[in-house]
Short mmCIF file of C-alpha atoms in Angstrom, two decimals:
data_model
loop_
_atom_site.label_atom_id
_atom_site.label_comp_id
_atom_site.label_asym_id
_atom_site.label_seq_id
_atom_site.Cartn_x
_atom_site.Cartn_y
_atom_site.Cartn_z
CA MET A 1 9.47 -3.38 -18.10
CA THR A 2 7.80 -4.10 -14.76
CA ARG A 3 4.98 -1.97 -13.39
CA ARG A 4 7.44 -0.51 -10.92
CA GLY A 5 9.54 0.74 -13.80
CA LEU A 6 6.51 2.61 -15.11
CA LEU A 7 5.58 4.26 -11.86
CA ALA A 8 6.52 7.84 -11.21
CA SER A 9 6.69 9.92 -8.08
CA GLY A 10 6.83 13.60 -8.90
CA GLY A 11 8.19 12.72 -12.32
CA VAL A 12 10.94 10.45 -10.96
CA ALA A 13 10.60 6.73 -11.69
CA VAL A 14 10.74 4.36 -8.75
CA THR A 15 12.33 1.07 -9.67
CA PHE A 16 12.59 -2.02 -7.53
CA GLY A 17 14.72 -5.13 -7.96
CA ALA A 18 13.43 -8.68 -7.85
CA ALA A 19 14.42 -9.01 -4.19
CA ALA A 20 12.14 -6.13 -3.24
CA CYS A 21 9.27 -7.64 -5.20
CA SER A 22 9.55 -10.96 -3.41
CA ARG A 23 9.52 -9.28 0.02
CA GLY A 24 6.06 -7.82 -0.54
CA ALA A 25 4.50 -10.76 -2.36
CA PRO A 26 5.03 -14.46 -2.98
CA GLU A 27 6.89 -15.14 -6.23
CA SER A 28 3.74 -16.24 -8.07
CA GLN A 29 1.98 -13.04 -6.98
CA THR A 30 4.88 -10.92 -8.19
CA ASP A 31 4.84 -12.68 -11.57
CA ALA A 32 1.11 -11.99 -11.96
CA ARG A 33 1.68 -8.30 -11.25
CA THR A 34 4.41 -7.83 -13.84
CA GLU A 35 3.04 -9.67 -16.88
CA GLY A 36 0.93 -8.13 -19.62
CA ARG A 37 0.35 -4.70 -18.16
CA MET A 38 -1.90 -2.25 -19.98
CA SER A 39 -0.54 1.16 -20.84
CA LEU A 40 -1.17 3.77 -18.18
CA ALA A 41 -3.11 6.99 -18.56
CA THR A 42 -0.58 9.80 -18.58
CA THR A 43 -0.71 13.56 -18.21
CA GLN A 44 0.87 16.05 -20.60
CA ASP A 45 4.10 16.03 -18.60
CA GLY A 46 4.33 12.23 -18.92
CA THR A 47 3.41 11.31 -15.33
CA THR A 48 0.70 8.76 -14.55
CA ASP A 49 -2.81 10.14 -14.07
CA TRP A 50 -3.88 7.75 -11.30
CA SER A 51 -7.41 9.20 -11.04
CA SER A 52 -8.22 8.30 -14.64
CA LEU A 53 -7.28 4.61 -14.55
CA SER A 54 -10.30 2.46 -15.33
CA THR A 55 -11.43 -0.50 -13.26
CA ASP A 56 -10.10 -2.77 -16.03
CA GLN A 57 -6.70 -1.06 -15.93
CA TRP A 58 -6.53 -1.52 -12.15
CA ARG A 59 -7.53 -5.20 -12.52
CA GLU A 60 -4.73 -5.64 -15.06
CA ARG A 61 -2.04 -4.10 -12.89
CA LEU A 62 -3.00 -5.65 -9.52
CA THR A 63 -3.42 -9.20 -8.28
CA GLU A 64 -6.93 -10.26 -7.23
CA GLN A 65 -6.03 -9.76 -3.54
CA GLU A 66 -4.50 -6.34 -4.17
CA PHE A 67 -7.53 -5.26 -6.20
CA ARG A 68 -9.96 -6.41 -3.50
CA VAL A 69 -8.09 -4.46 -0.80
CA LEU A 70 -6.86 -1.39 -2.69
CA ARG A 71 -9.85 -0.74 -4.96
CA LYS A 72 -12.77 -2.42 -3.09
CA GLU A 73 -11.64 -1.56 0.47
CA GLY A 74 -11.34 -5.19 1.54
CA THR A 75 -9.26 -6.60 4.39
CA GLU A 76 -6.73 -9.40 4.21
CA PRO A 77 -6.69 -12.09 6.94
CA ALA A 78 -4.61 -11.24 10.00
CA GLY A 79 -1.17 -12.85 9.93
CA SER A 80 -1.23 -13.41 6.16
CA SER A 81 1.36 -10.80 5.19
CA PRO A 82 5.11 -11.40 5.53
CA LEU A 83 5.46 -7.62 5.94
CA ASP A 84 3.99 -7.88 9.45
CA LYS A 85 7.22 -9.56 10.60
CA ASN A 86 9.58 -7.58 8.36
CA TRP A 87 12.03 -5.54 10.45
CA ASP A 88 14.47 -4.61 7.68
CA GLU A 89 15.37 -0.95 7.20
CA GLY A 90 13.55 0.69 4.32
CA THR A 91 10.35 2.25 3.04
CA TYR A 92 6.84 0.86 2.72
CA VAL A 93 5.19 2.05 -0.50
CA CYS A 94 1.67 1.76 -1.90
CA ALA A 95 1.32 -1.45 -3.94
CA GLY A 96 -0.92 0.44 -6.38
CA CYS A 97 1.27 3.42 -7.30
CA ALA A 98 4.55 3.09 -5.31
CA LEU A 99 4.02 6.30 -3.30
CA PRO A 100 6.16 6.08 -0.14
CA LEU A 101 3.76 5.86 2.84
CA PHE A 102 5.80 4.74 5.87
CA THR A 103 9.40 4.17 6.93
CA SER A 104 10.70 1.22 8.91
CA GLU A 105 11.40 3.66 11.77
CA GLN A 106 7.64 4.28 12.04
CA LYS A 107 6.78 0.57 12.24
CA PHE A 108 6.03 -1.31 15.48
CA ASP A 109 4.73 -4.74 16.49
CA SER A 110 1.09 -4.23 17.44
CA GLY A 111 0.40 -7.94 17.90
CA THR A 112 -2.61 -7.67 15.58
CA GLY A 113 -1.22 -9.66 12.64
CA TRP A 114 -1.11 -6.64 10.32
CA PRO A 115 1.82 -4.31 9.64
CA SER A 116 1.35 -1.34 11.99
CA PHE A 117 2.86 2.12 12.08
CA PHE A 118 2.63 4.97 14.60
CA ASP A 119 2.97 7.69 11.94
CA HIS A 120 3.08 8.16 8.15
CA LEU A 121 5.17 10.21 5.76
CA PRO A 122 3.92 13.80 5.21
CA GLY A 123 1.19 14.06 2.58
CA ALA A 124 1.12 10.29 1.99
CA ILE A 125 -2.39 9.44 3.16
CA GLU A 126 -5.93 10.80 3.27
CA THR A 127 -8.64 9.69 5.68
CA LYS A 128 -12.40 9.24 5.72
CA THR A 129 -14.94 7.81 8.15
CA ASP A 130 -15.94 4.18 7.55
CA PHE A 131 -19.28 2.87 8.87
CA LYS A 132 -19.00 -0.72 7.54
CA LEU A 133 -19.02 -2.18 11.06
CA ILE A 134 -21.72 0.29 12.21
CA ILE A 135 -19.27 1.86 14.68
CA PRO A 136 -17.42 4.67 12.89
CA ARG A 137 -13.74 4.02 12.14
CA LYS A 138 -11.12 6.20 10.47
CA GLU A 139 -10.07 4.63 7.19
CA TYR A 140 -6.99 5.79 5.29
CA HIS A 141 -6.03 5.69 1.64
CA CYS A 142 -2.98 6.45 -0.48
CA ALA A 143 -3.03 10.19 -1.23
CA ARG A 144 -1.93 9.65 -4.84
CA CYS A 145 -3.96 6.72 -6.21
CA GLY A 146 -6.70 6.48 -3.56
CA GLY A 147 -5.87 2.85 -2.78
CA HIS A 148 -7.33 1.62 0.53
CA GLN A 149 -4.57 0.87 3.04
CA GLY A 150 -6.29 0.23 6.37
CA HIS A 151 -7.66 1.94 9.48
CA VAL A 152 -6.15 4.18 12.13
CA PHE A 153 -6.83 3.61 15.83
CA ASN A 154 -6.02 5.57 19.00
CA ASP A 155 -4.16 2.72 20.73
CA GLY A 156 -0.64 3.12 19.34
CA PRO A 157 2.65 3.94 21.03
CA SER A 158 4.27 7.31 21.67
CA PRO A 159 4.88 9.81 20.27
CA THR A 160 1.53 9.88 18.37
CA GLY A 161 -0.61 7.37 20.27
CA LEU A 162 -1.89 6.21 16.87
CA ARG A 163 -1.84 2.79 15.19
CA TYR A 164 -2.05 2.79 11.39
CA CYS A 165 -3.15 -0.80 10.88
CA ASN A 166 -2.25 -1.59 7.26
CA ASN A 167 -3.16 -4.44 4.93
CA GLY A 168 0.18 -5.98 3.95
CA VAL A 169 -1.07 -6.77 0.44
CA ALA A 170 -1.61 -3.01 -0.08
CA LEU A 171 2.12 -2.37 0.54
CA ASP A 172 5.41 -3.17 -1.13
CA PHE A 173 8.70 -2.85 0.72
CA GLN A 174 11.75 -1.06 -0.65
CA PRO A 175 14.87 -2.02 1.32
CA ALA A 176 17.12 0.91 2.25
CA SER A 177 19.98 -0.83 0.44
CA GLU A 178 18.10 -0.41 -2.87
CA ALA A 179 17.04 3.23 -2.39
#
């Protein structure tokens, strides 16, 4: 069973086909993410307890790039993600836990080289202030697993005026046709 088959959202498993996997990652990256997974920490009701996964468990379930971005708050190079140029209808989910974060209707071309969105799904993200570049920036994470997604800026389009600048490696794409 792939990691996506193990993931649960509110007790409902989210399963993706091979086509969805290849959209978010090169084939070799997808293979690395689905082989030899460790068992997940679960709660009494059988759902995954994302807060109790160890660093080793995260390393097992994520590729090196995903781990660096999602767990160590790294940034992928601009223009490196095929999701930046993906305009298919569907949902963008966290690559760490498959929580739906954005819809294709919320996506726009920011010209930055990273997938960008003007809004997020309700309850999907949490923010904190990041001082890594000395100037404070608003960083956002997946609300369920805490995986780093990117930064939010005040230079986006209407109706919010915001730009959620996301690392593509921190996302997987679920086409609407597979929902």
